[in-house]
PDB file of C-alpha atoms in Angstrom:
ATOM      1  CA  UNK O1355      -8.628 -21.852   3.365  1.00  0.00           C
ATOM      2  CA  UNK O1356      -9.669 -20.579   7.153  1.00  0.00           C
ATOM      3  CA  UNK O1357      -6.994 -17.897   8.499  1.00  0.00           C
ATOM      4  CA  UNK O1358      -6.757 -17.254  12.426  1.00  0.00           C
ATOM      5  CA  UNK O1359      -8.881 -14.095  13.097  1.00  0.00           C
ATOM      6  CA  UNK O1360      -5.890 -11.735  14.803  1.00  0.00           C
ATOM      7  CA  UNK O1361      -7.464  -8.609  16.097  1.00  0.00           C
ATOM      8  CA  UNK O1362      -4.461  -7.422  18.669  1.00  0.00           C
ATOM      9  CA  UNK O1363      -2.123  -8.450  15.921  1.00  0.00           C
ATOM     10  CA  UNK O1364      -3.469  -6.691  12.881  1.00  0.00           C
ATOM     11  CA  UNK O1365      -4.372  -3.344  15.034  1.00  0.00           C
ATOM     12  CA  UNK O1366      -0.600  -3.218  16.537  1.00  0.00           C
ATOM     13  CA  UNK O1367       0.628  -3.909  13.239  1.00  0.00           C
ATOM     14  CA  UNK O1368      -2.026  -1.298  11.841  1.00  0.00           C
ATOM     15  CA  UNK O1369      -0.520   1.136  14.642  1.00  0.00           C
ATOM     16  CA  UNK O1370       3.051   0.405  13.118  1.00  0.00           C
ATOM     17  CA  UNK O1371       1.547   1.094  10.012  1.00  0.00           C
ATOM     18  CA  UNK O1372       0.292   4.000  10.469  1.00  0.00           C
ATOM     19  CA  UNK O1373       2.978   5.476  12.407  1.00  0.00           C
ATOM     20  CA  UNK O1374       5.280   4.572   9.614  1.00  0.00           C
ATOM     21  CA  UNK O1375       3.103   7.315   7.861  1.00  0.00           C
ATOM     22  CA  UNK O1376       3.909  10.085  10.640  1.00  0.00           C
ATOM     23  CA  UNK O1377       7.322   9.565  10.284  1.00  0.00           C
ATOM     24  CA  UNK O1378       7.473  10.208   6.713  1.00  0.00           C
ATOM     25  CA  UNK O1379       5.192  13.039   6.637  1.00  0.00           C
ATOM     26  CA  UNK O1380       7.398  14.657  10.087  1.00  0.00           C
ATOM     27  CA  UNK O1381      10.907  14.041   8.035  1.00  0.00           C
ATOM     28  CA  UNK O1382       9.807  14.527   5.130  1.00  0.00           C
ATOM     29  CA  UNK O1383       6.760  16.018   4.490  1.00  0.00           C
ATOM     30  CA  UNK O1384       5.451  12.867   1.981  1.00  0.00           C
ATOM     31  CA  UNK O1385       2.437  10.236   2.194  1.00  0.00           C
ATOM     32  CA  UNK O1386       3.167   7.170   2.625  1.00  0.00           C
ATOM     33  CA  UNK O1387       2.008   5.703  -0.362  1.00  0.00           C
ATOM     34  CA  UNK O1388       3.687   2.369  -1.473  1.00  0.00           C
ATOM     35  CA  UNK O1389       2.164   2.274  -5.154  1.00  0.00           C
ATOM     36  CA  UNK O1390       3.688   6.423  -5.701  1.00  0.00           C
ATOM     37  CA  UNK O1391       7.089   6.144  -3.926  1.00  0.00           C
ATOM     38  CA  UNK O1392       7.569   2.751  -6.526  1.00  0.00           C
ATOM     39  CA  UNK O1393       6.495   4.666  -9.912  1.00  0.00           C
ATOM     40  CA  UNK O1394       7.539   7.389  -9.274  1.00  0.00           C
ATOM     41  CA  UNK O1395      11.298   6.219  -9.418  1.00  0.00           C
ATOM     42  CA  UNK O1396       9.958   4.184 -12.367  1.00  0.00           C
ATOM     43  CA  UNK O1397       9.999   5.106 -15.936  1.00  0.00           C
ATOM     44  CA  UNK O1398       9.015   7.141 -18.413  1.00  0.00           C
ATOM     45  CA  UNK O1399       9.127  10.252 -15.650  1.00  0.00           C
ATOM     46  CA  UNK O1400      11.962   9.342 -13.178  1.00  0.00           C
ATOM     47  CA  UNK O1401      11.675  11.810 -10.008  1.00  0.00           C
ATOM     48  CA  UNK O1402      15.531  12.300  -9.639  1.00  0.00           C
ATOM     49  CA  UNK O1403      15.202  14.181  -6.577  1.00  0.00           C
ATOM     50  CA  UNK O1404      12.995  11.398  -4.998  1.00  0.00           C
ATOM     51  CA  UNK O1405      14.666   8.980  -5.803  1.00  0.00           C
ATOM     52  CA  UNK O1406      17.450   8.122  -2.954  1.00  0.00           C
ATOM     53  CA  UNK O1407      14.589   8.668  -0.778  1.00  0.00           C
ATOM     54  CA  UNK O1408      12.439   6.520  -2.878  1.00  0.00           C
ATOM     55  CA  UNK O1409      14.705   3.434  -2.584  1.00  0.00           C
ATOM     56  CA  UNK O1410      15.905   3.689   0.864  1.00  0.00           C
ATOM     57  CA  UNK O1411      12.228   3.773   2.211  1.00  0.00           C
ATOM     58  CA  UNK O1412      12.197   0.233  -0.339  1.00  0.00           C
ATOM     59  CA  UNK O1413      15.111  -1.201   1.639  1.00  0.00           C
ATOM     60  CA  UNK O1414      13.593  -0.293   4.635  1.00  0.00           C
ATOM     61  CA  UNK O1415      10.574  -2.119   3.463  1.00  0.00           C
ATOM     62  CA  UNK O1416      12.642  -4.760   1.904  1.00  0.00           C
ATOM     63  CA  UNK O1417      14.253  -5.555   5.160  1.00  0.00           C
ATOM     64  CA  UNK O1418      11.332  -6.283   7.531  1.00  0.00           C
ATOM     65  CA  UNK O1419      11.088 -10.105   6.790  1.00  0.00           C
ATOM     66  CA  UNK O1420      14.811 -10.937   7.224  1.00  0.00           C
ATOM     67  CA  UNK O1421      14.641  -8.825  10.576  1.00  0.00           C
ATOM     68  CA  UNK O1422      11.478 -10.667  11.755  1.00  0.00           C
ATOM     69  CA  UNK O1423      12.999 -14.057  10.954  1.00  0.00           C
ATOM     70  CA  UNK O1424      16.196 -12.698  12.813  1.00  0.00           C
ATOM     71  CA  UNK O1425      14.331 -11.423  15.616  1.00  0.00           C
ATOM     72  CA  UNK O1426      11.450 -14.231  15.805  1.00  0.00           C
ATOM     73  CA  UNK O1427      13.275 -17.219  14.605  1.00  0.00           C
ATOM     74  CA  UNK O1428      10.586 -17.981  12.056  1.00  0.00           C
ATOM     75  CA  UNK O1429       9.671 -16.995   8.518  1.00  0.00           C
ATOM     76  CA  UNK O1430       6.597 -14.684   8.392  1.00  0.00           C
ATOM     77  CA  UNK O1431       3.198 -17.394   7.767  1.00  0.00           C
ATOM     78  CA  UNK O1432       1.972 -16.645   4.174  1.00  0.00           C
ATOM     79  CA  UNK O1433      -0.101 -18.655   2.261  1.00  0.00           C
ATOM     80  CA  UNK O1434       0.640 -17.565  -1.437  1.00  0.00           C
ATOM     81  CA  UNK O1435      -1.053 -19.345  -4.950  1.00  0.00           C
ATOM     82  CA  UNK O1436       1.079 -20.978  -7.108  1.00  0.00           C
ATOM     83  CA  UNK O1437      -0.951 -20.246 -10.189  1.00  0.00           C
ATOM     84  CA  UNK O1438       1.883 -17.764 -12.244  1.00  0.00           C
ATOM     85  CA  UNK O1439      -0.624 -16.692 -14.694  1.00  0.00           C
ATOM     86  CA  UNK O1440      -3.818 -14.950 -12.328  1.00  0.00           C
ATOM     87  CA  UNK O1441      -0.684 -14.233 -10.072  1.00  0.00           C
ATOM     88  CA  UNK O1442       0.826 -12.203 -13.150  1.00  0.00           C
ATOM     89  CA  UNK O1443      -2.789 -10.691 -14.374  1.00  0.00           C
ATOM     90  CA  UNK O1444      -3.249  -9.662 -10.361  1.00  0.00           C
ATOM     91  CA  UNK O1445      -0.043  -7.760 -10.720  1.00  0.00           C
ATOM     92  CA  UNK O1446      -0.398  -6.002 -13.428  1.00  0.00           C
ATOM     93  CA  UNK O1447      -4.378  -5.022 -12.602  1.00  0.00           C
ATOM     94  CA  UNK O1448      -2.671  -4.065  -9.550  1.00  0.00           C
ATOM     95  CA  UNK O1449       0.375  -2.003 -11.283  1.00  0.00           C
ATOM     96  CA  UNK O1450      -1.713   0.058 -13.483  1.00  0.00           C
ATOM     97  CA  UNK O1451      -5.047   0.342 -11.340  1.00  0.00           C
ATOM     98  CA  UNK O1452      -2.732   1.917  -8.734  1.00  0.00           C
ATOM     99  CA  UNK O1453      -1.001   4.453 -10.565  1.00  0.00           C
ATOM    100  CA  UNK O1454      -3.807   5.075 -13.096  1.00  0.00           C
ATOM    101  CA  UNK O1455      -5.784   5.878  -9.729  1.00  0.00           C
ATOM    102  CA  UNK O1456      -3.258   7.937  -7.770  1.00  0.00           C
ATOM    103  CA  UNK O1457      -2.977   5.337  -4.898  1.00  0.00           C
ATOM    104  CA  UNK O1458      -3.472   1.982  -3.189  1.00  0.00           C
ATOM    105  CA  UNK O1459      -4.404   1.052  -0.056  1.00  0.00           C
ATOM    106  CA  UNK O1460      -1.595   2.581   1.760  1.00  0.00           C
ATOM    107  CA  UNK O1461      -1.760   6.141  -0.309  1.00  0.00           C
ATOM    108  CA  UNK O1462      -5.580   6.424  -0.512  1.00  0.00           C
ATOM    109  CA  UNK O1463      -6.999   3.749   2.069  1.00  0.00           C
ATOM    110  CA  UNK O1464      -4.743   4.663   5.176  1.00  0.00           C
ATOM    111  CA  UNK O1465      -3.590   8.135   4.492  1.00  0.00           C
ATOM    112  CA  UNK O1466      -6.032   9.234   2.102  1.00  0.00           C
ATOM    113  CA  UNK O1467      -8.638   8.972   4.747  1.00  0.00           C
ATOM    114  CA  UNK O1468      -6.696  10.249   7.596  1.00  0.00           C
ATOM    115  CA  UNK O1469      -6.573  13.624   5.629  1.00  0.00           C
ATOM    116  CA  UNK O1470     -10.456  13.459   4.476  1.00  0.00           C
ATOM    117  CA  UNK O1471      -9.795  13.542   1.063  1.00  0.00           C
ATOM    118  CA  UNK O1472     -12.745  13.191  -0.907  1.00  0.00           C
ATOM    119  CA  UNK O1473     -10.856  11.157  -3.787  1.00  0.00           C
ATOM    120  CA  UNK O1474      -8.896   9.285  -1.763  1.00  0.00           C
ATOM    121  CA  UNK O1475     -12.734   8.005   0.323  1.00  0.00           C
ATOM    122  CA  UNK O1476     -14.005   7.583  -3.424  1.00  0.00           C
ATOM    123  CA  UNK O1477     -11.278   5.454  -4.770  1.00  0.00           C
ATOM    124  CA  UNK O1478     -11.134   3.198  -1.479  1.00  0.00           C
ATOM    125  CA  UNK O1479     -14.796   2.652  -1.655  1.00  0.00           C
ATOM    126  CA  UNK O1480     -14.719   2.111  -5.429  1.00  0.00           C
ATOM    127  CA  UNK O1481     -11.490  -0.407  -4.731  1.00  0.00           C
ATOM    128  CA  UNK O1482     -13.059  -2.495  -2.031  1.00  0.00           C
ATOM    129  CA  UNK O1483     -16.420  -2.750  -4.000  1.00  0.00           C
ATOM    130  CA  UNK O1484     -14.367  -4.541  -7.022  1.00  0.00           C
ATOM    131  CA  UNK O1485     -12.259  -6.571  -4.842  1.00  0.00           C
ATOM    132  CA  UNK O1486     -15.084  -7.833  -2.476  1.00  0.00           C
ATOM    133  CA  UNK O1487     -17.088  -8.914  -5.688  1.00  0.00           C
ATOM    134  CA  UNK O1488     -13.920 -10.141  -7.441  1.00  0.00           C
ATOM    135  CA  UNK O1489     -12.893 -12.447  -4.214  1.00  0.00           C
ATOM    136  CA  UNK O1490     -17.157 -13.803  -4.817  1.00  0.00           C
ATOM    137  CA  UNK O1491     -16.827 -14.557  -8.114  1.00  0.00           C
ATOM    138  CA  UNK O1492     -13.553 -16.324  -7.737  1.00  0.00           C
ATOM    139  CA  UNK O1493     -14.545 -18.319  -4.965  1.00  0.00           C
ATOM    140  CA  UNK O1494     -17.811 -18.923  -5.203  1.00  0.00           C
ATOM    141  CA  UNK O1495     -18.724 -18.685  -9.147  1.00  0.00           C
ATOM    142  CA  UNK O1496     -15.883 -19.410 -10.366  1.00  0.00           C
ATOM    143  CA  UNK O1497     -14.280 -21.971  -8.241  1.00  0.00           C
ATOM    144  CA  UNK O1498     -17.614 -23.107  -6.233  1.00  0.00           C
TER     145      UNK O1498
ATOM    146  CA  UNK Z1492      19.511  11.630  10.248  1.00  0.00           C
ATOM    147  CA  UNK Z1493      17.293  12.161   7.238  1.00  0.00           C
ATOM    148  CA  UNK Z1494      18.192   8.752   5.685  1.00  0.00           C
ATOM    149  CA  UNK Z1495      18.291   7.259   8.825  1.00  0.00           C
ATOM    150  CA  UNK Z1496      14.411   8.159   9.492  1.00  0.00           C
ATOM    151  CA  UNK Z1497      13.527   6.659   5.961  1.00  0.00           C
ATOM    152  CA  UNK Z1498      15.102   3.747   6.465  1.00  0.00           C
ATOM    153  CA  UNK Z1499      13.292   3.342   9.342  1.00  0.00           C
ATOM    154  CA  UNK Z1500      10.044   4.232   8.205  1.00  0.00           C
ATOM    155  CA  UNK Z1501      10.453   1.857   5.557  1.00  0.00           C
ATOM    156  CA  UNK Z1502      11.473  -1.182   8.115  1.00  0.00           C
ATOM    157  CA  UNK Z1503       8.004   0.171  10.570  1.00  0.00           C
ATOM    158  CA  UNK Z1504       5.557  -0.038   7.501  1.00  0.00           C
ATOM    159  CA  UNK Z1505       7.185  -3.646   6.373  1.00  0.00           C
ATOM    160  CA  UNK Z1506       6.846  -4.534  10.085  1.00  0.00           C
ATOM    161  CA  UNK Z1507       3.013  -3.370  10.411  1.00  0.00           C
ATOM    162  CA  UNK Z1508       2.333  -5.399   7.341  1.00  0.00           C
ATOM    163  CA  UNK Z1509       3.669  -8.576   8.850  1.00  0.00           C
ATOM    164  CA  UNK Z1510       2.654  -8.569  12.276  1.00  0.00           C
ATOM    165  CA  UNK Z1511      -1.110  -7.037  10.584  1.00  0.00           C
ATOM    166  CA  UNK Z1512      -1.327 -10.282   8.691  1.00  0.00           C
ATOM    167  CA  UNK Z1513      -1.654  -7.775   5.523  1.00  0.00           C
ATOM    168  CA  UNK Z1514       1.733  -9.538   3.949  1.00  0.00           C
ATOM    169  CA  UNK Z1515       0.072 -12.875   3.604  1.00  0.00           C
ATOM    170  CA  UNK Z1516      -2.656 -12.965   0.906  1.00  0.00           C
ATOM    171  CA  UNK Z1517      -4.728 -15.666   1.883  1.00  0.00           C
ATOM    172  CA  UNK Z1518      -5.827 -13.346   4.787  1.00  0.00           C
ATOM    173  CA  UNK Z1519      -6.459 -10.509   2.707  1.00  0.00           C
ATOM    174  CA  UNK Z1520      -8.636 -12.561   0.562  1.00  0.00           C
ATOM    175  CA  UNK Z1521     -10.418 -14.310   3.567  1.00  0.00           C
ATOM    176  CA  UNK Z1522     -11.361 -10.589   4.438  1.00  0.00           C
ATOM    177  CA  UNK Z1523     -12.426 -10.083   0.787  1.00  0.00           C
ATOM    178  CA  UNK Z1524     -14.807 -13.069   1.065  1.00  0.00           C
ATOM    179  CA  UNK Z1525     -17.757 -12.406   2.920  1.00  0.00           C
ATOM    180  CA  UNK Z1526     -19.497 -15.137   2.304  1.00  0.00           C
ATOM    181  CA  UNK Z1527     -16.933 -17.868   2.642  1.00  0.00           C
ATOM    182  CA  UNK Z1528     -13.980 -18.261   5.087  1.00  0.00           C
ATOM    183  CA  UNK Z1529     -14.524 -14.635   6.306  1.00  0.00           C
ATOM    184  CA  UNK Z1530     -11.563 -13.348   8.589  1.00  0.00           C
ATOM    185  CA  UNK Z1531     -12.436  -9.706   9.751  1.00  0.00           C
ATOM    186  CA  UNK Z1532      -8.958  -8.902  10.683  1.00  0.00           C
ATOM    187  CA  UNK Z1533      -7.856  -6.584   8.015  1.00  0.00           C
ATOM    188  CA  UNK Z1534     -10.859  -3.349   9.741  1.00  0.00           C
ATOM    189  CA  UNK Z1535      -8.669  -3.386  12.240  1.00  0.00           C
ATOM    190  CA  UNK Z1536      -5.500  -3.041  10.764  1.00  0.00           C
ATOM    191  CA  UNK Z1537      -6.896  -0.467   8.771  1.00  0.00           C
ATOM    192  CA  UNK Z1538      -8.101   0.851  12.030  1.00  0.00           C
ATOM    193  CA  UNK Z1539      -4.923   0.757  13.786  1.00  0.00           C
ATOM    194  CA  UNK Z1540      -3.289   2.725  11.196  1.00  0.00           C
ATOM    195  CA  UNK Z1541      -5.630   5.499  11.103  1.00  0.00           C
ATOM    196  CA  UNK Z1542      -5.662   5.882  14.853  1.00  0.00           C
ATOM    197  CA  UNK Z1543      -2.212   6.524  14.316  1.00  0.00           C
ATOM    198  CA  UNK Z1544      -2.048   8.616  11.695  1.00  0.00           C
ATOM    199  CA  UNK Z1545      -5.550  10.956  12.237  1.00  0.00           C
ATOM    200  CA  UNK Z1546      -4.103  12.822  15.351  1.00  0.00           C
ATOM    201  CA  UNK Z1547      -0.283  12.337  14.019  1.00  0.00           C
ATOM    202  CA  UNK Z1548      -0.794  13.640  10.671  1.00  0.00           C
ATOM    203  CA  UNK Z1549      -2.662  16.568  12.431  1.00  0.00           C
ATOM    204  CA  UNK Z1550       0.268  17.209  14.991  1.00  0.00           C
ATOM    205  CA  UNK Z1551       2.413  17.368  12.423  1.00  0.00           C
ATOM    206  CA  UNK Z1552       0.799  19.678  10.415  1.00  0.00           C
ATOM    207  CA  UNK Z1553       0.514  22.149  12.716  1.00  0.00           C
ATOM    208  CA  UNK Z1554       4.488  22.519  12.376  1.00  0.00           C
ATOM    209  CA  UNK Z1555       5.182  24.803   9.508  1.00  0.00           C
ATOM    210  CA  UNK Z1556       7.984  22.653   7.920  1.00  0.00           C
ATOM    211  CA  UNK Z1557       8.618  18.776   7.825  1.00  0.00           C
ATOM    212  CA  UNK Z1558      12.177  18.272   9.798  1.00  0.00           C
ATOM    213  CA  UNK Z1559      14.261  17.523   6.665  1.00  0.00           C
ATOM    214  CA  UNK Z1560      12.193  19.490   3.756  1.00  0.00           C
ATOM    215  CA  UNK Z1561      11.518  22.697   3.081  1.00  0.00           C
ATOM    216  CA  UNK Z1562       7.953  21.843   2.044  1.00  0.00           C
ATOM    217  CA  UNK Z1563       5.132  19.443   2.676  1.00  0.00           C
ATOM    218  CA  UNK Z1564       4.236  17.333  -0.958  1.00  0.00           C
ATOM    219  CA  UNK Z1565       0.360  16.976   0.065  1.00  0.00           C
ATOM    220  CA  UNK Z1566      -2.189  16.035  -2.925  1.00  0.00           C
ATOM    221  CA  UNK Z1567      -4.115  18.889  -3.812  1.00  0.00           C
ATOM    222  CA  UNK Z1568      -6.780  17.911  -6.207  1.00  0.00           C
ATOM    223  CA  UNK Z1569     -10.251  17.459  -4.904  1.00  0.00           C
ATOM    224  CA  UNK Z1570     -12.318  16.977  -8.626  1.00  0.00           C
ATOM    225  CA  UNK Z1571     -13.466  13.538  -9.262  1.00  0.00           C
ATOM    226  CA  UNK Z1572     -12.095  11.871 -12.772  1.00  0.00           C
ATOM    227  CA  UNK Z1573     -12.596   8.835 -14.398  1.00  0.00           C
ATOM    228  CA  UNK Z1574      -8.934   7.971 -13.920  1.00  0.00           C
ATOM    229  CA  UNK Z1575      -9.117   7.876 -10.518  1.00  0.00           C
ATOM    230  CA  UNK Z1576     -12.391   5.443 -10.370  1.00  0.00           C
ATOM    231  CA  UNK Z1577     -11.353   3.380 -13.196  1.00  0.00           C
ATOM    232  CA  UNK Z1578      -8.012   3.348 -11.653  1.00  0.00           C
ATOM    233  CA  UNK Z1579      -9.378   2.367  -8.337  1.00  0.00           C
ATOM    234  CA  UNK Z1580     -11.620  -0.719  -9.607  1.00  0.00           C
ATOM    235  CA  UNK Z1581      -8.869  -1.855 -11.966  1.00  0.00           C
ATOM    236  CA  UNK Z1582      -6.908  -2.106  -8.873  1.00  0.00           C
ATOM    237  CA  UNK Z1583      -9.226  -3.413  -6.551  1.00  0.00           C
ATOM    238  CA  UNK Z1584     -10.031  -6.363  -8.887  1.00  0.00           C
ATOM    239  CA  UNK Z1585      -6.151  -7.365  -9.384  1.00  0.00           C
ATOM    240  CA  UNK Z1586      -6.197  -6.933  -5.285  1.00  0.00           C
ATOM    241  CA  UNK Z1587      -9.229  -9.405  -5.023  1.00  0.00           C
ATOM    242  CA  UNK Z1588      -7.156 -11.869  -8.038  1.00  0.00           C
ATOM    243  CA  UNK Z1589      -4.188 -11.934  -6.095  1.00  0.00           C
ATOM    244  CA  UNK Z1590      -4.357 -11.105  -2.405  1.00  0.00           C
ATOM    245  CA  UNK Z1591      -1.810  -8.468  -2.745  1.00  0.00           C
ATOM    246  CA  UNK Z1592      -1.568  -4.515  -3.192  1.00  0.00           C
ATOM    247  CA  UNK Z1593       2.072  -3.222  -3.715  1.00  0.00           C
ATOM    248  CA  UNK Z1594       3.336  -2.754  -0.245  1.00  0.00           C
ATOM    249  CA  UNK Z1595       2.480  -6.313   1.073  1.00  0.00           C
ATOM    250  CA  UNK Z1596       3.833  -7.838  -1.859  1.00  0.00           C
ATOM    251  CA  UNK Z1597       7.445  -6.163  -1.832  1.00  0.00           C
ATOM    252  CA  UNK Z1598       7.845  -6.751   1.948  1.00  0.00           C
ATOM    253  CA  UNK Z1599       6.917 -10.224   0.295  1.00  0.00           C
ATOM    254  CA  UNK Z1600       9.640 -10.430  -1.970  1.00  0.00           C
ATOM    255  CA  UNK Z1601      12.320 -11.283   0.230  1.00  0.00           C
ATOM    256  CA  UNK Z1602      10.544 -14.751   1.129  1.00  0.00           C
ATOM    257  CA  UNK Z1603      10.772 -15.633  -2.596  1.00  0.00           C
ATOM    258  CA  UNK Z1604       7.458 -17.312  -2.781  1.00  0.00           C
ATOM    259  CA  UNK Z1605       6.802 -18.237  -6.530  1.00  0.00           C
ATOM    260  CA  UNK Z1606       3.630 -16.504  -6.501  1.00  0.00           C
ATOM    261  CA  UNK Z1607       5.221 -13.327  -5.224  1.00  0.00           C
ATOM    262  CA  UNK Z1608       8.312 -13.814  -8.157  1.00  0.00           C
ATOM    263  CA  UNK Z1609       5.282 -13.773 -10.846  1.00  0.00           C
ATOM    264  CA  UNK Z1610       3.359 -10.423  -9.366  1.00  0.00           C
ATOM    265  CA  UNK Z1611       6.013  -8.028  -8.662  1.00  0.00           C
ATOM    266  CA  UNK Z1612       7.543  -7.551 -11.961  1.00  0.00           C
ATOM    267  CA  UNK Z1613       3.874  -7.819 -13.749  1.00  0.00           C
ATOM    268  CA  UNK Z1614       2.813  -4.902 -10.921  1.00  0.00           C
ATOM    269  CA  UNK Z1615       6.007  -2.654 -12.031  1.00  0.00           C
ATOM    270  CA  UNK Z1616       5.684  -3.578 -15.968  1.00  0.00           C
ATOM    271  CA  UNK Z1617       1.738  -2.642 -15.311  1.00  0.00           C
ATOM    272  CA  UNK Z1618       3.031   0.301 -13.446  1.00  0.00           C
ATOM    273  CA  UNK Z1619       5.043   1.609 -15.987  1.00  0.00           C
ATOM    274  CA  UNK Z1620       2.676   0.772 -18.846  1.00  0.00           C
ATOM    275  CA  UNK Z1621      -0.281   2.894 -16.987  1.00  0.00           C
ATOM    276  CA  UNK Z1622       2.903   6.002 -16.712  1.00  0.00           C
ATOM    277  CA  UNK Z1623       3.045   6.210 -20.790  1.00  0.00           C
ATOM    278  CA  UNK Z1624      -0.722   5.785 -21.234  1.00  0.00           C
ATOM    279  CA  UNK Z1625      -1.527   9.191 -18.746  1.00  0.00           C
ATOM    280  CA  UNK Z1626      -2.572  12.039 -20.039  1.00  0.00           C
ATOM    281  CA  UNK Z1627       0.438  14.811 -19.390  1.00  0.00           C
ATOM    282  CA  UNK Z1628      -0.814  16.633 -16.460  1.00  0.00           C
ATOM    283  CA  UNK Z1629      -0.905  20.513 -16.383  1.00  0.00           C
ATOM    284  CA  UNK Z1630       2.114  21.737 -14.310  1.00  0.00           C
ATOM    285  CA  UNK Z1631       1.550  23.100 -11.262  1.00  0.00           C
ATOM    286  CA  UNK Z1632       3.184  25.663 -10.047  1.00  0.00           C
ATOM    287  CA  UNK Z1633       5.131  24.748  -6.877  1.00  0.00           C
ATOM    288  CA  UNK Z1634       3.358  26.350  -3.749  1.00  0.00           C
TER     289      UNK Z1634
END
């Protein structure tokens, strides 16, 4: 299915983004990486002393759809499959790809980069390359 | 103040995501699919966000301290190990599957789609399955 192309949108919201990350790193000297602030205040190796900071920065997170329906009037569009079972294998590719790699696309894609990390440019290379042929094989092997 | 700028950061980076288009899969996978229904948007939300934080994360560095911590928590390793590329293209094909990576899909939750209901708990059961399966890691000594 076609989605709008939104380039003043998705750079604004980028900017947001991305100055999300400042914040954290000015306050608190952490990157702003979604997949390690979740498991790290996940078992087996709770970080105790991250872990107030951990959740509020979730509720935080957590918060921004009710505030943009309360501010916008509308629900945020999304156009999410139904199909539970790839929905539940994406997860949990997505779960353990992320920590078993140190990052996502916030951690290693946005931040990662900023700082020139070498692993953090590897891994978001390495993570586009599988998605982009993934997203071909699913739509056009796969589904046709 | 210290929970206060959390908070906040938390509520920006949910923002980004929705205004970005980055919270609803199908454009995530439209910029996945090059050779289909191909929707460029998601360069430039990646581009917004490092315009932002290149020259901030640089500013801020310059200051010895962060405001509320003693010490920055930067990654230090630079070596190259199979865990992080297997890691990486594990990821990348449950990102491709499912149109979502973990921040998107927990700004997500609150709009209860059925599809979102399924992924977070697998993501935070896969999560914690890929925490027992590491290797313990040296300790470092804290800088």
């Amino acid at each position: 299915m076609e989605t709008e192309f939104t380039p003043f949108a998705s750079l604004l919201g980028g900017g947001l983004i991305g100055l999300s990350a400042v914040v954290l790193l000015a306050a608190h000297g952490r990157i702003a990486g979604i997949s390690g602030i979740v498991s790290r205040i996940l078992p087996p190796s709770v970080d105790k002393a991250g872990l107030p900071q951990g959740i509020i920065f979730l509720i935080g997170l957590l918060l921004a759809a009710p505030l943009w329906f309360v501010l916008t009037g509308s629900a945020p569009v999304q156009m999410v499959s139904s199909n539970g079972l790839l929905l539940i294998i994406a997860g949990l590719l997505v779960g353990f790809g992320s920590v078993m790699g140190n990052g996502c696309t916030s951690g290693h894609g946005v931040c990662g980069i900023s700082r020139g990390s070498a692993r953090s440019i590897a891994a978001t290379v390495t993570f586009m390359a599988t998605a982009f042929v993934t997203v071909f094989v699913l739509r056009h092997v796969v589904g046709g | 103040m210290h929970v206060f700028s959390t908070l906040f950061a938390g509520l920006l980076f949910g923002t980004g995501l929705i205004l970005s288009g980055m919270a609803n899969p199908a454009k995530v996978q439209n910029f996945l699919d090059l050779f289909g229904t191909w929707d460029p948007s998601l360069a430039f939300v990646m581009g917004g966000a490092i315009m932002v934080t290149m020259p901030g994360f640089w500013l801020v560095q310059k200051r010895m301290t962060p405001l509320y911590h003693d010490v920055f928590h930067l990654p230090t390793r630079t070596d190259f190990d199979a865990r992080l590329v297997v890691g990486a293209a594990t990821f990348g094909i449950g990102w491709g599957l499912g149109g979502f990576c973990p921040g998107p899909v927990l700004t997500s939750l609150p709009l209860a789609a059925s599809g979102t209901l399924f992924f977070v708990p697998a993501m935070l059961v896969g999560m914690v399955i890929a925490k027992y399966t590491a290797a313990p890691l040296p300790k470092t000594p804290a800088v």
